[in-house]
Coordinates of C-alpha atoms and ligand atoms in Angstrom, one line a residue:
X1 CA -0.2 67.1 8.2
X2 CA -3.5 65.3 8.5
X3 CA -5.4 68.6 8.2
X4 CA -3.4 69.5 5.2
X5 CA -4.2 66.2 3.5
X6 CA -7.9 66.6 4.2
X7 CA -7.8 70.0 2.7
X8 CA -6.0 68.9 -0.3
X9 CA -8.5 66.1 -0.8
X10 CA -11.4 68.6 -0.6
X11 CA -9.5 70.9 -2.9
X12 CA -9.1 68.0 -5.4
X13 CA -12.9 67.5 -5.5
X14 CA -13.7 71.1 -5.5
X15 CA -11.3 71.9 -8.3
X16 CA -12.7 69.1 -10.5
X17 CA -9.3 67.7 -11.5
X18 CA -9.1 65.5 -14.6
X19 CA -6.0 63.5 -15.5
X20 CA -5.7 63.1 -19.3
X21 CA -3.1 60.6 -20.5
X22 CA -1.9 60.5 -24.2
X23 CA 0.1 57.5 -25.5
X24 CA 2.8 57.3 -28.0
X25 CA 0.8 57.4 -31.3
X26 CA -1.3 60.2 -30.0
X27 CA 1.8 62.4 -29.5
X28 CA 3.7 60.9 -32.4
X29 CA 4.3 64.1 -34.3
X30 CA 4.2 67.9 -33.8
X31 CA 0.9 67.9 -35.6
X32 CA -0.5 65.3 -33.2
X33 CA 0.9 67.3 -30.2
X34 CA -1.1 70.2 -31.5
X35 CA -4.2 68.2 -31.6
X36 CA -3.6 67.0 -28.1
X37 CA -3.3 70.6 -27.0
X38 CA -6.6 71.2 -28.7
X39 CA -8.3 68.4 -26.6
X40 CA -6.8 69.9 -23.4
X41 CA -8.1 73.4 -24.3
X42 CA -11.5 71.9 -24.8
X43 CA -11.3 70.3 -21.3
X44 CA -10.2 73.6 -19.7
X45 CA -13.1 75.4 -21.3
X46 CA -15.3 73.0 -19.4
X47 CA -13.9 74.5 -16.3
X48 CA -11.8 71.5 -15.3
X49 CA -8.3 71.6 -13.9
X50 CA -6.0 69.4 -16.0
X51 CA -3.0 67.2 -15.3
X52 CA -1.7 65.7 -18.4
X53 CA 0.5 62.5 -18.6
X54 CA 2.3 61.8 -21.9
X55 CA 4.4 58.9 -23.3
X56 CA 7.4 59.3 -25.6
X57 CA 6.6 60.3 -29.2
X58 CA 5.7 57.4 -31.5
X59 CA 8.2 54.6 -31.4
X60 CA 10.8 56.7 -29.5
X61 CA 11.2 54.1 -26.7
X62 CA 11.9 51.3 -29.2
X63 CA 14.3 53.6 -31.0
X64 CA 16.2 54.3 -27.8
X65 CA 16.3 50.6 -26.9
X66 CA 17.7 50.0 -30.4
X67 CA 20.5 52.5 -29.8
X68 CA 21.4 50.8 -26.5
X69 CA 21.5 47.4 -28.3
X70 CA 24.1 48.7 -30.7
X71 CA 26.4 49.2 -27.8
X72 CA 25.6 46.2 -25.5
X73 CA 23.4 43.1 -25.6
X74 CA 22.9 43.5 -21.9
X75 CA 23.3 47.1 -20.9
X76 CA 23.2 48.0 -17.3
X77 CA 19.6 48.5 -16.3
X78 CA 20.4 51.7 -14.6
X79 CA 21.7 53.2 -17.8
X80 CA 18.8 51.9 -19.8
X81 CA 16.3 53.7 -17.5
X82 CA 18.5 56.9 -17.7
X83 CA 18.2 56.6 -21.5
X84 CA 14.5 55.6 -21.8
X85 CA 13.3 58.3 -19.5
X86 CA 14.5 60.9 -21.9
X87 CA 11.7 59.9 -24.4
X88 CA 8.9 61.2 -22.2
X89 CA 11.0 64.3 -21.3
X90 CA 10.9 65.4 -24.9
X91 CA 7.1 65.2 -25.1
X92 CA 6.3 67.1 -21.9
X93 CA 8.5 70.1 -23.0
X94 CA 7.0 70.2 -26.5
X95 CA 3.4 69.9 -25.2
X96 CA 4.0 72.6 -22.5
X97 CA 5.4 74.9 -25.2
X98 CA 2.4 74.3 -27.4
X99 CA 0.0 75.0 -24.6
X100 CA 1.8 78.2 -23.8
X101 CA 1.5 79.2 -27.5
X102 CA -2.2 78.8 -27.1
X103 CA -2.2 81.2 -24.2
X104 CA -2.5 78.7 -21.3
X105 CA -0.1 78.6 -18.3
X106 CA 1.7 75.2 -18.6
X107 CA 4.4 73.5 -16.6
X108 CA 6.2 70.3 -17.6
X109 CA 7.5 68.1 -14.9
X110 CA 9.6 64.9 -15.0
X111 CA 8.6 62.0 -12.8
X112 CA 10.8 63.1 -9.9
X113 CA 9.8 66.7 -10.1
X114 CA 6.2 65.6 -10.0
X115 CA 7.0 63.7 -6.7
X116 CA 6.6 60.2 -8.1
X117 CA 8.6 57.9 -5.9
X118 CA 9.2 54.3 -6.8
X119 CA 10.9 51.2 -5.3
X120 CA 14.5 50.7 -6.1
X121 CA 14.0 48.5 -9.2
X122 CA 15.2 49.5 -12.7
X123 CA 13.0 48.7 -15.7
X124 CA 9.9 47.6 -13.9
X125 CA 9.5 49.7 -10.7
X126 CA 6.3 50.1 -8.7
X127 CA 5.2 53.5 -7.6
X128 CA 5.4 53.7 -3.9
X129 CA 4.3 57.2 -3.1
X130 CA 3.4 60.5 -4.8
X131 CA 4.3 63.7 -3.0
X132 CA 1.7 66.0 -4.4
X133 CA 3.0 69.3 -2.9
X134 CA 4.5 70.7 -6.0
X135 CA 1.6 69.5 -8.2
X136 CA -0.9 71.3 -5.9
X137 CA 1.2 74.5 -6.1
X138 CA 1.3 74.6 -9.9
X139 CA -2.4 73.7 -10.1
X140 CA -3.4 76.4 -7.7
X141 CA -1.3 78.9 -9.8
X142 CA -3.5 78.0 -12.7
X143 CA -1.1 75.8 -14.6
X144 CA -1.8 72.8 -16.8
X145 CA 0.6 70.4 -15.3
X146 CA 2.3 68.1 -17.9
X147 CA 3.9 65.0 -16.3
X148 CA 6.3 62.6 -17.9
X149 CA 4.7 59.1 -17.8
X150 CA 6.6 55.8 -17.3
X151 CA 9.2 57.3 -14.9
X152 CA 9.9 58.0 -11.3
X153 CA 12.6 58.3 -8.7
X154 CA 13.8 55.7 -6.4
X155 CA 15.6 56.4 -3.0
X156 CA 19.2 57.6 -3.7
X157 CA 17.7 59.9 -6.4
X158 CA 17.9 57.2 -9.0
X159 CA 15.7 57.5 -12.1
X160 CA 13.6 54.4 -12.7
X161 CA 11.0 53.4 -15.3
X162 CA 7.8 51.5 -14.7
X163 CA 7.9 48.8 -17.4
X164 CA 6.7 49.0 -21.0
X165 CA 3.2 50.7 -21.2
X166 CA 3.8 52.1 -17.8
X167 CA 2.5 55.7 -18.6
X168 CA -1.0 54.4 -17.9
X169 CA 0.1 53.6 -14.4
X170 CA 1.6 57.1 -13.9
X171 CA -1.7 58.6 -15.0
X172 CA -4.0 56.4 -12.8
X173 CA -1.7 56.7 -9.7
X174 CA -1.6 60.5 -10.1
X175 CA -5.4 60.6 -10.4
X176 CA -5.6 58.6 -7.2
X177 CA -3.1 60.8 -5.3
X178 CA -4.9 64.0 -6.4
X179 CA -8.4 62.5 -5.9
X180 CA -9.2 63.5 -9.4
X181 CA -12.7 63.1 -10.6
X182 CA -11.7 61.2 -13.7
X183 CA -8.7 59.6 -15.4
X184 CA -9.0 59.5 -19.2
X185 CA -6.6 57.3 -21.2
X186 CA -6.5 58.7 -24.8
X187 CA -5.1 56.2 -27.3
X188 CA -5.2 55.1 -30.9
X189 CA -8.4 53.0 -30.5
X190 CA -11.7 54.3 -29.3
X191 CA -12.1 52.1 -26.3
X192 CA -11.5 48.6 -24.9
X193 CA -12.7 45.9 -27.4
X194 CA -13.7 42.3 -26.9
X195 CA -10.4 41.4 -28.3
X196 CA -7.5 43.4 -30.0
X197 CA -9.2 44.9 -33.0
X198 CA -6.0 44.7 -35.0
X199 CA -6.1 40.9 -34.8
X200 CA -9.8 40.1 -34.9
X201 CA -11.9 41.9 -37.5
X202 CA -15.1 41.2 -35.6
X203 CA -13.9 42.8 -32.4
X204 CA -16.6 44.9 -30.7
X205 CA -16.2 47.9 -28.5
X206 CA -17.4 47.5 -25.0
X207 CA -19.2 50.3 -23.4
X208 CA -18.2 49.2 -20.0
X209 CA -16.1 46.6 -18.2
X210 CA -15.4 45.7 -14.6
X211 CA -12.0 46.4 -12.9
X212 CA -11.6 42.7 -12.3
X213 CA -12.3 41.7 -15.9
X214 CA -10.0 44.5 -17.2
X215 CA -7.3 43.4 -14.8
X216 CA -7.4 39.9 -16.0
X217 CA -7.4 40.8 -19.7
X218 CA -4.5 43.2 -19.1
X219 CA -2.5 40.5 -17.3
X220 CA -3.3 38.0 -20.0
X221 CA -1.8 40.1 -22.7
X222 CA -4.4 42.7 -23.9
X223 CA -1.9 45.6 -24.5
X224 CA -4.5 48.3 -24.2
X225 CA -3.8 49.1 -20.5
X226 CA -0.8 48.5 -18.3
X227 CA -1.9 45.9 -15.6
X228 CA -0.7 48.0 -12.7
X229 CA -2.8 50.9 -13.9
X230 CA -5.9 48.8 -13.6
X231 CA -4.7 47.4 -10.3
X232 CA -4.4 50.9 -8.9
X233 CA -7.6 52.1 -10.4
X234 CA -9.4 49.3 -8.6
X235 CA -7.5 49.8 -5.3
X236 CA -8.3 53.5 -5.2
X237 CA -11.7 53.4 -7.0
X238 CA -10.4 55.8 -9.8
X239 CA -13.1 56.5 -12.4
X240 CA -11.3 55.3 -15.5
X241 CA -12.1 55.6 -19.2
X242 CA -10.3 54.6 -22.4
X243 CA -11.1 56.6 -25.5
X244 CA -9.7 57.8 -28.8
X245 CA -7.4 60.8 -29.1
X246 CA -8.5 61.2 -32.7
X247 CA -12.2 61.6 -32.3
X248 CA -14.8 62.3 -29.6
X249 CA -16.6 59.0 -29.4
X250 CA -17.4 58.0 -25.9
X251 CA -15.0 55.2 -25.2
X252 CA -15.1 52.5 -22.5
X253 CA -15.8 53.0 -18.8
X254 CA -13.9 50.7 -16.4
X255 CA -15.9 50.4 -13.2
X256 CA -16.8 48.4 -10.2
X257 CA -18.6 45.1 -10.6
X258 CA -21.7 46.3 -8.8
X259 CA -22.8 48.7 -11.5
X260 CA -22.3 46.3 -14.5
X261 CA -24.6 44.2 -16.4
X262 CA -24.7 40.9 -14.7
X263 CA -24.3 37.3 -16.0
X264 CA -22.0 37.9 -19.0
X265 CA -20.0 34.6 -19.1
X266 CA -17.3 35.9 -21.4
X267 CA -16.6 39.6 -21.7
X268 CA -13.5 39.4 -23.9
X269 CA -10.5 37.5 -25.2
X270 CA -6.8 38.0 -24.7
X271 CA -3.7 36.4 -26.0
X272 CA 0.1 36.3 -25.7
X273 CA 2.5 35.2 -28.5
X274 CA 6.1 34.0 -28.2
X275 CA 5.3 31.5 -25.5
X276 CA 7.6 28.5 -25.0
X277 CA 7.1 25.3 -23.1
X278 CA 9.9 23.5 -21.2
X279 CA 9.4 19.9 -20.0
X280 CA 11.7 18.1 -17.5
X281 CA 11.4 14.3 -18.0
X282 CA 12.4 11.5 -15.6
X283 CA 12.2 13.5 -12.4
X284 CA 11.9 11.5 -9.2
X285 CA 8.3 11.4 -8.0
X286 CA 8.9 12.6 -4.5
X287 CA 7.2 15.4 -2.5
X288 CA 10.2 17.7 -2.9
X289 CA 10.6 17.7 -6.7
X290 CA 8.1 20.4 -7.6
X291 CA 9.3 22.8 -4.9
X292 CA 13.0 22.2 -5.8
X293 CA 12.4 22.9 -9.5
X294 CA 10.5 26.1 -9.0
X295 CA 12.7 27.3 -6.1
X296 CA 15.7 27.2 -8.5
X297 CA 13.8 29.1 -11.2
X298 CA 12.5 31.7 -8.7
X299 CA 16.0 32.3 -7.3
X300 CA 17.1 33.2 -10.8
X301 CA 14.1 35.5 -11.3
X302 CA 12.6 33.5 -14.0
X303 CA 8.9 34.1 -14.4
X304 CA 7.0 30.9 -15.3
X305 CA 3.3 30.8 -16.2
X306 CA 1.3 27.6 -16.7
X307 CA 2.5 24.6 -14.9
X308 CA 1.6 20.9 -15.4
X309 CA 2.9 17.9 -13.4
X310 CA 2.4 14.4 -14.8
X311 CA 3.2 11.4 -12.6
X312 CA 4.1 8.4 -14.7
X313 CA 4.2 5.9 -11.8
X314 CA 5.3 5.8 -8.2
X315 CA 8.9 6.5 -9.1
X316 CA 8.8 9.0 -12.0
X317 CA 7.2 12.3 -12.8
X318 CA 7.6 15.0 -15.4
X319 CA 7.0 18.8 -15.1
X320 CA 6.1 21.2 -17.9
X321 CA 5.9 24.9 -17.6
X322 CA 5.6 27.8 -20.0
X323 CA 7.4 31.1 -20.1
X324 CA 8.0 34.0 -22.4
X325 CA 10.4 33.2 -25.3
X326 CA 12.9 35.9 -24.2
X327 CA 13.3 34.2 -20.9
X328 CA 14.2 30.8 -22.4
X329 CA 17.9 31.2 -22.7
X330 CA 18.2 32.1 -19.0
X331 CA 15.8 29.3 -18.0
X332 CA 17.8 26.6 -20.0
X333 CA 21.1 27.9 -18.4
X334 CA 19.6 27.6 -14.9
X335 CA 18.2 24.2 -15.5
X336 CA 21.4 22.8 -17.0
X337 CA 23.5 24.4 -14.3
X338 CA 21.4 22.7 -11.7
X339 CA 21.1 19.3 -13.4
X340 CA 22.6 17.3 -10.6
X341 CA 20.4 18.9 -8.0
X342 CA 17.2 18.6 -10.0
X343 CA 18.0 15.1 -11.3
X344 CA 16.0 15.2 -14.6
X345 CA 16.8 12.7 -17.3
X346 CA 15.8 14.8 -20.3
X347 CA 14.8 18.3 -21.1
X348 CA 12.5 19.2 -24.0
X349 CA 11.6 22.6 -25.4
X350 CA 8.6 23.4 -27.5
X351 CA 8.6 26.9 -29.2
X352 CA 6.1 28.9 -31.3
X353 CA 3.2 28.6 -28.9
X354 CA 0.6 31.1 -27.9
X355 CA -1.7 31.6 -25.0
X356 CA -5.4 32.3 -25.6
X357 CA -7.7 33.2 -22.8
X358 CA -11.4 33.9 -22.3
X359 CA -12.3 36.3 -19.5
X360 CA -15.6 37.1 -17.8
X361 CA -16.9 37.5 -14.3
X362 CA -20.1 35.6 -15.0
X363 CA -18.0 32.4 -15.5
X364 CA -18.1 31.6 -11.8
X365 CA -21.8 30.7 -12.1
X366 CA -21.6 29.2 -15.6
X367 CA -20.2 25.7 -15.4
X368 CA -20.2 25.0 -19.2
X369 CA -17.8 27.7 -20.2
X370 CA -14.5 25.8 -20.2
X371 CA -16.2 22.9 -22.0
X372 CA -17.5 25.3 -24.7
X373 CA -14.0 26.7 -25.1
X374 CA -12.5 23.3 -25.6
X375 CA -15.2 22.1 -27.9
X376 CA -14.8 25.2 -30.0
X377 CA -11.1 24.7 -30.4
X378 CA -11.4 21.0 -31.1
X379 CA -14.1 21.7 -33.8
X380 CA -11.4 23.9 -35.4
X381 CA -8.9 21.0 -35.1
X382 CA -6.8 23.1 -32.7
X383 CA -5.0 21.0 -30.1
X384 CA -4.9 22.4 -26.6
X385 CA -1.5 21.6 -25.0
X386 CA -2.0 23.1 -21.6
X387 CA -4.8 24.7 -19.6
X388 CA -5.0 27.0 -16.6
X389 CA -8.1 28.4 -14.9
X390 CA -9.2 30.9 -12.3
X391 CA -12.6 32.0 -11.3
X392 CA -13.0 34.5 -14.1
X393 CA -10.7 33.1 -16.9
X394 CA -9.7 30.0 -18.8
X395 CA -6.4 30.0 -20.6
X396 CA -5.1 27.5 -23.2
X397 CA -1.7 27.0 -24.8
X398 CA -1.9 26.3 -28.5
X399 CA 0.4 26.4 -31.5
X400 CA 0.9 30.1 -32.5
X401 CA 0.0 29.6 -36.2
X402 CA -3.5 28.6 -35.0
X403 CA -3.9 31.7 -33.0
X404 CA -6.0 33.9 -35.3
X405 CA -8.3 30.9 -36.1
X406 CA -8.7 30.2 -32.4
X407 CA -9.6 33.8 -31.6
X408 CA -12.1 34.2 -34.4
X409 CA -13.8 30.9 -33.5
X410 CA -14.0 31.7 -29.8
X411 CA -15.3 35.3 -30.5
X412 CA -18.0 33.8 -32.5
X413 CA -18.8 30.9 -30.1
X414 CA -19.2 33.2 -27.1
X415 CA -21.4 35.5 -29.1
X416 CA -19.1 38.4 -28.9
X417 CA -19.7 39.1 -32.6
X418 CA -23.3 39.9 -31.7
X419 CA -22.5 42.8 -29.4
X420 CA -23.9 45.9 -31.1
X421 CA -21.3 48.3 -32.2
X422 CA -21.7 52.1 -32.3
X423 CA -18.4 53.0 -34.0
X424 CA -15.4 51.8 -36.0
X425 CA -12.4 50.0 -34.6
X426 CA -9.0 51.5 -35.2
X427 CA -9.0 55.2 -35.8
X428 CA -7.0 56.2 -38.9
Ligands
ADP1 P1 -0.7 53.9 -26.3 O1 0.6 54.2 -27.0 O2 -1.7 54.9 -26.5 O3 -0.5 53.5 -24.8 P2 -1.0 51.0 -26.9 O4 -0.4 50.6 -28.1 O5 -0.3 50.8 -25.6 O6 -1.3 52.6 -27.0 O7 -2.5 50.4 -26.7 C1 -3.4 50.5 -27.8 C2 -3.4 49.3 -28.6 O8 -3.9 48.2 -27.8 C3 -4.4 49.3 -29.7 O9 -3.9 49.9 -30.9 C4 -4.8 47.8 -29.9 O10 -4.1 47.3 -31.0 C5 -4.2 47.2 -28.6 N1 -5.2 46.3 -27.9 C6 -4.9 45.1 -27.4 N2 -6.0 44.5 -26.9 C7 -7.0 45.5 -27.0 C8 -8.4 45.5 -26.7 N3 -9.0 44.4 -26.0 N4 -9.1 46.5 -27.0 C9 -8.6 47.6 -27.6 N5 -7.2 47.6 -28.0 C10 -6.5 46.6 -27.7
LIG2 N1 7.1 55.0 -23.6 C1 6.9 53.8 -22.8 C2 6.7 52.6 -23.7 O1 6.8 52.8 -24.9 C3 5.9 53.9 -21.8 C4 4.4 54.1 -22.4 O2 4.3 54.6 -23.5 O3 3.5 53.9 -21.7 O4 6.6 51.6 -23.3
MG3 MG1 0.0 51.8 -23.8

């Protein structure tokens, strides 16, 4: 088995496999699918072996979710995955047909046919293993293999999905398993920008960014890449680029820290909307309070984000935490059901909040960065309600109607406006 694995690894390198991933907008119509086939043809003519990963066409995943909602507010997650996985299955078949029309050998594969095994979790499964046997077979027969993104199979032959945006993770993980020389994410922007170019007009395209910075931006809300895709790219050192499916500009390279320009305090900004803050007042100020509150939330699978504890005096404390708006109903239910155990006097909720973060690996050695962020926001008369930091990021919670102003001011203050730009932001 080991020899076989070594052989395949060698084969992967010799073959020069490239994984090309195309997102929803990029395959949003038959016309677009034809353009994608053209890009693949170009790649093949460079002598590469190609594995393609595609998303569902356009807004198909949202459409399917909408259909489910017409039947049930809380459909079974198993059936939701069964439904959502059909979106990608349409695209692989259509693209394979188009490639065949152009005279290539092409083979579409669903997640499970491609050997993508996940954990037994619906809606947000992690890939645990990729059995590459069938992929190698089709590649060595000369096929372009077209794999459905966003899906896999769990033990018991259950279809699972990887979470919204998860096709990026399918692509990167396939690239790692096949020891591909490159994983290219083709999308509707021509690279990773300092901030979402749809929201900040002055956003600048980055030529390169480190895995760690990209990971942080992705976790903090930059929708350009699925966080687990970046996680796996870093773990398996997959060469990764993000580029436009509409033109041939060069895109952004995501790479290891060592090869990057040093000392950049802030590389980019990220934000999340629909954040809410829950405050429990009048809690008893003993050493168990914090653990009890968060144990109760964790047991109900409620994801909390920023946390603050405020001791009033020896007897009383309050705890605030933020979470995504769509988790609020569940959180309130849990808090109120456990009121006797938690012993809080009052519960307050603040809605319409946003989280704004600055990210950069040079922050570790630049002590003034957080101060600069707070000053910039106060100069704009934006009140910071909560703060959380790590070595390479500072996040603040603010009112959501001040979000655009905050992003623009921070972009300017950290001199991201000054990065020279070689192409336009959003294609078409
Ligand atoms: P796809 O369907 O190709 O996966 P996505 O919609 O998931 O495309 O991701 C592309 C979008 O990500 C862009 O249209 C852009 O609005 C958004 N985005 C958010 N943050 C960034 C960023 N820092 N740089 C570039 N795009 C970003
Ligand atoms: N189609 C899925 C989604 O819309 C997965 C993806 O596009 O990456 O979230
Ligand atoms: Mg995406």
